[in-house]
Amino acid sequence: MIGLSGVSRRFGAVEALAGIDLEVGESEFLAVIGRSGCGKSTLLRIIAGLLEPSAGTVVVDGRPVRRPRRDVALVFQRPALLPWRTVLGNVLLPVEILGLPSASSRKHALELLDSAGLGDVHGRLPHELSGGMQQRVALCRALVQRPRVLLMDEPFSALDALTRAELADRLQELHMGLRATTVFVTHSIQEAVLLADRVAVLTPRPGRIRKILDVDIPRPRSFGHNAHLIEVSRCVAELHDLLL
Amino acid sequence: MIGLSGVSRRFGAVEALAGIDLEVGESEFLAVIGRSGCGKSTLLRIIAGLLEPSAGTVVVDGRPVRRPRRDVALVFQRPALLPWRTVLGNVLLPVEILGLPSASSRKHALELLDSAGLGDVHGRLPHELSGGMQQRVALCRALVQRPRVLLMDEPFSALDALTRAELADRLQELHMGLRATTVFVTHSIQEAVLLADRVAVLTPRPGRIRKILDVDIPRPRSFGHNAHLIEVSRCVAELHDLLL
Amino acid sequence: ACSDEAEPAPGSDKVTYVTAFGAVGRDAFAWVAREKGYFAAAKLDVTIQLGAATSENLRVLAAGQAQFIHNDLVGSWILAGKGEYTDIRAIAASHQQTLVSIVALEGGSVKTAKDLEGRKVGAATGSVNQLLFPAYAKRVGIDASKVLWVNTQPANLPTLLASGQVDALSTFLIGAKGIEKAAGGRKTVVLPYGDQLKDLFGNGLITTAAIARDKPDLARRFRDAMLKALEYTIDHPEEAAQILKKAQPAADVTAAVGEITLMTPYVRATGIPIGSLDQARVARAITTLEEGGLIKPGLKPEAVVDFGLVPK
Amino acid sequence: MKSFALPVAGAVVAIAVWWAATAVLGVRPFFLPSPPDIVAAFLAQPGYLLREAWATLTATVIGFLVAAVGGVLLAVVLTLAQSVSRATLPLLVALNSVPKVALAPLLVLWLGFGAAPKVVLVVLICFFPVVVASAAGLGSTPAELGELGRSLSASRWQQYAKIRLPWALPQVFVGLKIAISLAVIGAVVAEINQPNHGLGAVVVLSGMSFDTPLAFAAIALLALLSVGLFYAVAGLERLLLPWAKAITG
Amino acid sequence: MKSFALPVAGAVVAIAVWWAATAVLGVRPFFLPSPPDIVAAFLAQPGYLLREAWATLTATVIGFLVAAVGGVLLAVVLTLAQSVSRATLPLLVALNSVPKVALAPLLVLWLGFGAAPKVVLVVLICFFPVVVASAAGLGSTPAELGELGRSLSASRWQQYAKIRLPWALPQVFVGLKIAISLAVIGAVVAEINQPNHGLGAVVVLSGMSFDTPLAFAAIALLALLSVGLFYAVAGLERLLLPWAKAITG
Ligand SMILES: Nc1ncnc2c1ncn2[C@@H]1O[C@H](COP(=O)(O)OP(=O)(O)OP(=O)(O)O)[C@@H](O)[C@H]1O
Ligand SMILES: Nc1ncnc2c1ncn2[C@@H]1O[C@H](COP(=O)(O)OP(=O)(O)OP(=O)(O)O)[C@@H](O)[C@H]1O
Ligand SMILES: Cc1ncc(C[n+]2csc(CCO)c2C)c(N)n1
Ligand SMILES: [Mg+2]
Ligand SMILES: [Mg+2]
């Protein structure tokens, strides 16, 4: 579904990404981890077609990426909400822009907000929300368009452990339902292991792929009850060492 | 050092905090955890003197808080960097405003940036930094003023596990050196247990103090080697249940 | 234009003079007076400022920013008669009759004054041209109220007529050459108010009552220098226009020569010196204004003219 | 209640100072009339003055609305295509620099004596601030919101309608607030040039007949009109953009 | 290089259209001179025209600088104290609404025939846009940066110097760009009223002598002057505020 070959990106003198080769299969869930500033966000923005690589090619669904695609949704690292729209209005933005059926999308949006614990605040404006609430709104906004490819940049970073676990559960369900190809940047190794089929580990400056680890733990996974403790620990430990 | 009694805060119809009673001793490190939107940021801003409580009183160092104090530093949930200042310029903002000695502060700032892994980017502008790098700049900015009270709102949320661990180590050292009274909001239970003398758990909407847990693990603590595994696990498990 | 090029003699009196309206032919004599050294000879250090319009000039005079102005006498007296600017004194008339006229294009709908009823006539907003029109209309026997006035700015008048937006203008007859130029060379029909309202003066030199009272010698020296220059100007229109052009490069020599030539008969009338202001005529002029309802009865000639200072 | 007290107090103080100045310095009424002179002049013919004020108001408002809509649209075009902006902005600046006083007579020439030249002058005078402020606003969308629009494959039109224009509105209103004041001036300049109707005509005609108090009564009405229109625009801003106030501090 | 090509192309096209219009329609030079007429008028007395342009330029620039500094300071005062703003803003709007044409003669009465009334008129005409735009900019600090300043116990002065004013600069420049165009107009209005010096005087005087090509030569110089000044301000903005461009998209 997603193929990168030899992708590099420079910002002036700074080399952010170098020689990235990566394949993400249809419906695969790939997590990306790496040190802060190693180029994770840059990688996502390149796949999303928001940024041109300095070298290399990006292919999504068999076609080279030149501009953003309508079937790809991106959750930004910062919520990027429109301050003049209510929570629901923000979630419905993609619906309006992509021209999705409005009645059913509205229902869908409200369901998503509900399952993100925001059912009762859908009429509020973003500045009235806490940081974590804003982040969840941004997540709902990406999910509402039922994308074929879902790119997420640390979508749970501002969330407490519990909310994060709940949403991770929900995301797994969704993933299984949508079968969207997912690239998920996270700084939490646990989260990567919990959610991903494979985990790509980037090296710091410039970001290169150090290793891609397969996570062979049966789904649905969870941390709540200490299921799969050993496999998870093994993966976490390995990833931890890889990050160094 | 910090005393809250009967502190509540409403935003219109929304009750964010209700009846908070809290004492933080001189040089104590208190972690605050709670579900997203439960009022953690609101609590910090009230202690910082940025927000008036709707009811109740806040005392810092024996005096009621009416406005921000010069010996209190706050790390915001969002980096809040000045886009026209370089990284170093941003870190030096409190130095200029508080009139701290400039030569030594500059040295101090550069040391802080170095230890946050930003030594080589101090001349860049914020928009050239990754999300995690921006967050670290904001952290350095708060530390440069050597505050007596340090209030931190999820300062590591955008950081990968490793950077986070390094900075947590560094923060423990600093804390032991500065002996600053610290209130540290986090959504990571592990982090709370690693760093705090006590952990306050807030209930969701409105935020009340459900419990304050003492963490009796000897310092310096760390997760890297599986030291204190049992105590840590016990604390983490208890906090996990308390969050529910 | 602000400083004299001819070196003023030491001990000269510094005065500021304001032209009637910008820097065109009718005002050229001020620069002639300077260029020919008449000011210097009279121990005057004159700063020439360009005037805006009748009332603006009077205001500048009243505010003490100028000591002498060149102004439309009829307009000035109307204002004096209304109780405004009562402390002004004319000391010479540069035009013995008013230059206000009806101007139309040859071949147009207005050939004589009789044709004006029901026509659009353009005039500078609120100008003396409009104020005097009822008196003129009465003399030529038309109904003044049947004329449709179009208010506009002075500079805009020729264009209005040339483009056919109005049928005629009420303006100074010396502008006729410019109007012909604007109309692409078409000739003009000129109907001077002066043919009917013979007692009204045109422009004149005006100073304040205070100067007339306290510094009559200064006023006389200034008046004589200016009148000498005025005479020289009408005798040498081309040279005067060149002098004007030298001081004011935006001026146009051809247009200035045209104005000077056209105004010559109004400057030099038989039997009286240039600049003359005859007391009996002034009284009749005031009567004309009173009859026209332009001022209330009671304005005395001495209140607007200092007859001790007029040329004899 | 309280929100009216301060502006009224400010006006009262200003009028008192003025009154005192005319009384103490013994200024002649035709240089500067005192407030009671002006009130008297208004009360002598309120119907006439209000009718002329209405004429000025309508021309001002129509011209302003045209300029507001046109200015925002032009700003959209200018920010859409950098090349268009590069090629036409200098011309726009050059055209704007032509003094409107000099233009007024030409407009009469081209458009006749009706309300048209007045409205056109209003449009010309208040177009530029709207364009400059709107273009600045449309160019100030934060990078993250710009990326949001692009990531959704929003069309140019959608990016403007849903993101850039709403974001720019507070700055558009800066342009509108400057423009509304200029609009009144534009109407008056046209009326001064061609004084058949409106408060500008009253100023000119009364000036000609040296009725300074009447001229000042007209100027006072003009000032009231300006203040009213300015606050109408400011009020509209408040109504439309509560979020803009909320995210600043 | 390329950055000059487009504006020049725009100007060339505009001049060509104009030229063609005068040639095809056979417009008489008195009404609308063709470009060569105007160039000829300029070449007939370039020294004179440039000297007058210099007079206009100096008055414009001095007045603009005074208004820029004063306007920003007043905006600071207005945003510092809501009560001051409430009490004085309406007066400011009212004063601004007085047509500058009507003011010009009064300024000559008060200040004489020198450059003073011209500079004052420039200040008056371009003060308001600077104030409105700067006040809007100073009021638009994001809540988080405002809190940052407060949390550091920054004094009012420090909050403005270190945070609010730098943040407002892009909007201050909107005001300055509008103001610089108005400044030229203000100088010209003063010169038209009192035509002893400057390009405005050339327009009036040549108009009186029916020398339309000369008037247009002066107007063309005015346009050049305006464009030059506008781009000088825009260039300064670029120089000072690279960050503002960088965080938008
Ligand atoms: N300005 C405001 N207006 C209205 N409601 C507000 C405002 N600020 C905060 N709130 C509400 O107060 C509650 C607490 O917000 P707060 O930001 O303190 O939460 P938090 O615990 O920091 O959450 P998070 O972990 O997501 O950052 C939330 O429900 C939020 O919607
Ligand atoms: N616009 C830019 N100009 C200059 N440098 C940039 C720009 N954007 C990113 N960079 C640099 O590219 C590198 C990678 O940035 P990126 O945002 O991709 O990191 P990241 O892996 O997402 O980090 P984090 O985990 O902190 O979000 C960083 O060193 C950053 O400074
Ligand atoms: C864009 C713009 N143009 C003109 C003026 C002001 N103005 C121009 S001409 C004139 C009358 C002069 O006779 C006035 C007041 C303005 N304020 N803004
Ligand atoms: Mg990132
Ligand atoms: Mg928070």
mmCIF file of C-alpha atoms in Angstrom, chain D residues 61-77 123 126-127 130-131 134 138 165 172 176 179:
data_model
loop_
_atom_site.group_PDB
_atom_site.id
_atom_site.type_symbol
_atom_site.label_atom_id
_atom_site.label_comp_id
_atom_site.label_asym_id
_atom_site.label_seq_id
_atom_site.Cartn_x
_atom_site.Cartn_y
_atom_site.Cartn_z
ATOM 1 C CA VAL D 61 -22.666 52.723 3.165
ATOM 2 C CA ILE D 62 -23.233 51.578 -0.410
ATOM 3 C CA GLY D 63 -19.702 52.471 -1.439
ATOM 4 C CA PHE D 64 -18.287 50.871 1.666
ATOM 5 C CA LEU D 65 -20.135 47.614 1.078
ATOM 6 C CA VAL D 66 -18.976 47.466 -2.520
ATOM 7 C CA ALA D 67 -15.388 48.152 -1.471
ATOM 8 C CA ALA D 68 -15.577 45.630 1.362
ATOM 9 C CA VAL D 69 -16.752 42.810 -0.852
ATOM 10 C CA GLY D 70 -14.547 43.793 -3.773
ATOM 11 C CA GLY D 71 -11.532 44.384 -1.563
ATOM 12 C CA VAL D 72 -11.763 40.998 0.089
ATOM 13 C CA LEU D 73 -12.217 39.316 -3.276
ATOM 14 C CA LEU D 74 -9.215 41.109 -4.712
ATOM 15 C CA ALA D 75 -7.179 40.153 -1.658
ATOM 16 C CA VAL D 76 -8.165 36.540 -2.292
ATOM 17 C CA VAL D 77 -6.981 36.820 -5.882
ATOM 18 C CA VAL D 123 -15.272 52.773 -3.231
ATOM 19 C CA CYS D 126 -11.722 52.622 0.968
ATOM 20 C CA PHE D 127 -10.736 49.816 -1.360
ATOM 21 C CA VAL D 130 -9.445 46.503 2.792
ATOM 22 C CA VAL D 131 -7.180 44.880 0.223
ATOM 23 C CA SER D 134 -7.281 41.287 4.005
ATOM 24 C CA LEU D 138 -5.210 35.719 4.296
ATOM 25 C CA LEU D 165 -10.902 33.533 5.223
ATOM 26 C CA VAL D 172 -10.194 41.976 7.484
ATOM 27 C CA LEU D 176 -12.930 47.565 7.370
ATOM 28 C CA ALA D 179 -12.128 51.872 5.491
#
